[in-house]
Each structure stands twice: as C-alpha cells, then as structure tokens.
Amino acid sequence: MGRPHGHQTPLQRRGAGAARAADAWPVHFVAFDLLRLSGTDTTGWPYRRRRAALESVFTARRLTAPWALCPSTTDPTTVHEWLTWTTVGMEGVVFKRLKIFKGVGYVGS
C-alpha cells in the first residue's frame, strides 16, 4: 500500500491533534443517493424518486456544509465537463438508471 494522502491521516489522530487536523482538512459528507427515509427502506424506489426525496431532505432541513448534495445530471455533455475538473479532486462519476430500483443484494450491469 502507498502512503496516505494528507487528508487521510487526520482519521488516525485523537484529541487536540484531531481538532487541529479537522481545521486544516475539513471533511464534508457528500450524498448522492437516499437508501432510508424516516425509517422507511427506499431501496425499492426508482432512483428518480429517491433523488427527489434526497433533494427534499436537503431543502427542508436547509443543509449546508459540511453536508453536500452531489450534483446530478442526465446530460452527457455535462458529465464530460465534470470529468475534466481534476483540480477539485473528483474521482469519477456514478451512473444510475432512473427507473430501476436498487433492491437488497441487487448488482446492476
């Protein structure tokens, strides 16, 4: 294994060292899917419905940093543009079928 990146080492710190690391490398939670909502399993819902529910949660709760809603698009040109954003540390994109549900044990092809 290679050496950890600077943003990975704070996870190994405790106490004051962890607080300093958190100031230096703030962490954000980026949501791209919603699998449970108020105790309800949403994996049987089509992705389009789960995404709408996720956006509603962000709106209703007025979530801001460190919470982030992952951008979503169905436009191939936009996806291509996103893949050129190397300076923001994007590692890739997630493809979801809009009308297919994600049941337990489901592996899409």
mmCIF file of C-alpha atoms in Angstrom:
data_model
loop_
_atom_site.group_PDB
_atom_site.id
_atom_site.type_symbol
_atom_site.label_atom_id
_atom_site.label_comp_id
_atom_site.label_asym_id
_atom_site.label_seq_id
_atom_site.Cartn_x
_atom_site.Cartn_y
_atom_site.Cartn_z
ATOM 1 C CA MET A 1 0.000 0.000 0.000
ATOM 2 C CA GLY A 2 1.100 3.545 -0.663
ATOM 3 C CA ARG A 3 1.404 6.331 1.847
ATOM 4 C CA PRO A 4 -1.822 8.069 2.898
ATOM 5 C CA HIS A 5 -2.667 11.446 1.408
ATOM 6 C CA GLY A 6 -2.675 14.473 3.713
ATOM 7 C CA HIS A 7 -6.454 14.379 4.080
ATOM 8 C CA GLN A 8 -6.393 10.728 5.183
ATOM 9 C CA THR A 9 -4.040 10.981 8.149
ATOM 10 C CA PRO A 10 -6.405 13.065 10.362
ATOM 11 C CA LEU A 11 -8.544 9.966 10.814
ATOM 12 C CA GLN A 12 -5.737 8.443 12.861
ATOM 13 C CA ARG A 13 -5.431 11.381 15.288
ATOM 14 C CA ARG A 14 -7.021 11.921 18.697
ATOM 15 C CA GLY A 15 -7.674 14.884 20.984
ATOM 16 C CA ALA A 16 -6.058 18.240 20.206
ATOM 17 C CA GLY A 17 -4.231 16.733 17.208
ATOM 18 C CA ALA A 18 -7.571 15.677 15.718
ATOM 19 C CA ALA A 19 -9.018 19.170 16.259
ATOM 20 C CA ARG A 20 -6.035 20.797 14.519
ATOM 21 C CA ALA A 21 -6.274 18.325 11.652
ATOM 22 C CA ALA A 22 -10.029 18.999 11.285
ATOM 23 C CA ASP A 23 -9.283 22.725 10.981
ATOM 24 C CA ALA A 24 -6.587 22.042 8.376
ATOM 25 C CA TRP A 25 -8.563 19.439 6.410
ATOM 26 C CA PRO A 26 -12.314 19.938 6.869
ATOM 27 C CA VAL A 27 -14.440 16.938 5.963
ATOM 28 C CA HIS A 28 -17.713 17.069 4.040
ATOM 29 C CA PHE A 29 -20.447 14.472 3.693
ATOM 30 C CA VAL A 30 -21.478 14.236 0.036
ATOM 31 C CA ALA A 31 -24.824 12.486 -0.527
ATOM 32 C CA PHE A 32 -25.754 11.049 -3.925
ATOM 33 C CA ASP A 33 -28.485 8.567 -3.007
ATOM 34 C CA LEU A 34 -31.057 8.011 -0.256
ATOM 35 C CA LEU A 35 -31.490 4.444 0.980
ATOM 36 C CA ARG A 36 -33.597 5.149 4.102
ATOM 37 C CA LEU A 37 -36.000 7.976 4.905
ATOM 38 C CA SER A 38 -37.580 8.343 8.349
ATOM 39 C CA GLY A 39 -37.205 4.605 8.964
ATOM 40 C CA THR A 40 -38.517 3.653 5.513
ATOM 41 C CA ASP A 41 -36.361 1.485 3.246
ATOM 42 C CA THR A 42 -36.264 3.365 -0.059
ATOM 43 C CA THR A 43 -34.180 0.828 -1.973
ATOM 44 C CA GLY A 44 -37.340 -0.422 -3.679
ATOM 45 C CA TRP A 45 -37.990 3.031 -5.129
ATOM 46 C CA PRO A 46 -36.706 4.028 -8.578
ATOM 47 C CA TYR A 47 -33.623 6.247 -8.399
ATOM 48 C CA ARG A 48 -35.524 9.265 -9.729
ATOM 49 C CA ARG A 49 -37.877 9.072 -6.717
ATOM 50 C CA ARG A 50 -35.007 8.537 -4.244
ATOM 51 C CA ARG A 51 -33.150 11.512 -5.718
ATOM 52 C CA ALA A 52 -36.234 13.748 -5.416
ATOM 53 C CA ALA A 53 -36.630 12.659 -1.776
ATOM 54 C CA LEU A 54 -32.936 13.350 -1.106
ATOM 55 C CA GLU A 55 -33.232 16.834 -2.598
ATOM 56 C CA SER A 56 -36.328 17.423 -0.442
ATOM 57 C CA VAL A 57 -34.382 16.481 2.687
ATOM 58 C CA PHE A 58 -31.650 18.977 1.829
ATOM 59 C CA THR A 59 -34.242 21.693 1.154
ATOM 60 C CA ALA A 60 -36.461 21.000 4.175
ATOM 61 C CA ARG A 61 -33.551 20.839 6.599
ATOM 62 C CA ARG A 62 -31.656 23.669 4.893
ATOM 63 C CA LEU A 63 -28.499 21.552 4.902
ATOM 64 C CA THR A 64 -25.254 23.325 4.146
ATOM 65 C CA ALA A 65 -21.577 22.488 4.655
ATOM 66 C CA PRO A 66 -20.370 20.095 5.855
ATOM 67 C CA TRP A 67 -23.392 18.460 4.139
ATOM 68 C CA ALA A 68 -23.246 18.492 0.340
ATOM 69 C CA LEU A 69 -25.700 17.249 -2.261
ATOM 70 C CA CYS A 70 -23.795 15.645 -5.112
ATOM 71 C CA PRO A 71 -24.717 17.275 -8.425
ATOM 72 C CA SER A 72 -26.874 15.203 -10.736
ATOM 73 C CA THR A 73 -27.484 15.344 -14.470
ATOM 74 C CA THR A 74 -28.760 13.285 -17.374
ATOM 75 C CA ASP A 75 -26.822 15.371 -19.906
ATOM 76 C CA PRO A 76 -23.737 13.573 -21.338
ATOM 77 C CA THR A 77 -22.051 16.901 -22.185
ATOM 78 C CA THR A 78 -22.257 17.986 -18.546
ATOM 79 C CA VAL A 79 -20.794 14.664 -17.380
ATOM 80 C CA HIS A 80 -17.900 15.072 -19.804
ATOM 81 C CA GLU A 81 -17.241 18.557 -18.424
ATOM 82 C CA TRP A 82 -17.305 17.269 -14.826
ATOM 83 C CA LEU A 83 -14.677 14.678 -15.677
ATOM 84 C CA THR A 84 -12.267 17.490 -16.613
ATOM 85 C CA TRP A 85 -12.461 19.004 -13.096
ATOM 86 C CA THR A 86 -9.257 17.406 -11.835
ATOM 87 C CA THR A 87 -8.399 20.362 -9.603
ATOM 88 C CA VAL A 88 -11.385 19.709 -7.309
ATOM 89 C CA GLY A 89 -10.319 16.133 -6.637
ATOM 90 C CA MET A 90 -13.204 14.426 -8.406
ATOM 91 C CA GLU A 91 -12.518 10.731 -8.692
ATOM 92 C CA GLY A 92 -15.266 9.771 -11.105
ATOM 93 C CA VAL A 93 -18.998 9.725 -11.686
ATOM 94 C CA VAL A 94 -21.822 7.458 -10.544
ATOM 95 C CA PHE A 95 -24.248 6.204 -13.169
ATOM 96 C CA LYS A 96 -27.756 5.255 -12.032
ATOM 97 C CA ARG A 97 -30.673 4.059 -14.116
ATOM 98 C CA LEU A 98 -33.539 6.415 -13.363
ATOM 99 C CA LYS A 99 -36.315 3.819 -13.430
ATOM 100 C CA ILE A 100 -34.544 0.799 -11.919
ATOM 101 C CA PHE A 101 -34.816 0.108 -8.198
ATOM 102 C CA LYS A 102 -31.914 -0.957 -6.005
ATOM 103 C CA GLY A 103 -33.196 -3.931 -4.082
ATOM 104 C CA VAL A 104 -31.252 -5.777 -1.387
ATOM 105 C CA GLY A 105 -28.432 -7.725 -2.996
ATOM 106 C CA TYR A 106 -29.019 -6.001 -6.348
ATOM 107 C CA VAL A 107 -25.959 -5.714 -8.573
ATOM 108 C CA GLY A 108 -26.559 -3.734 -11.736
ATOM 109 C CA SER A 109 -24.846 -4.443 -15.014
#
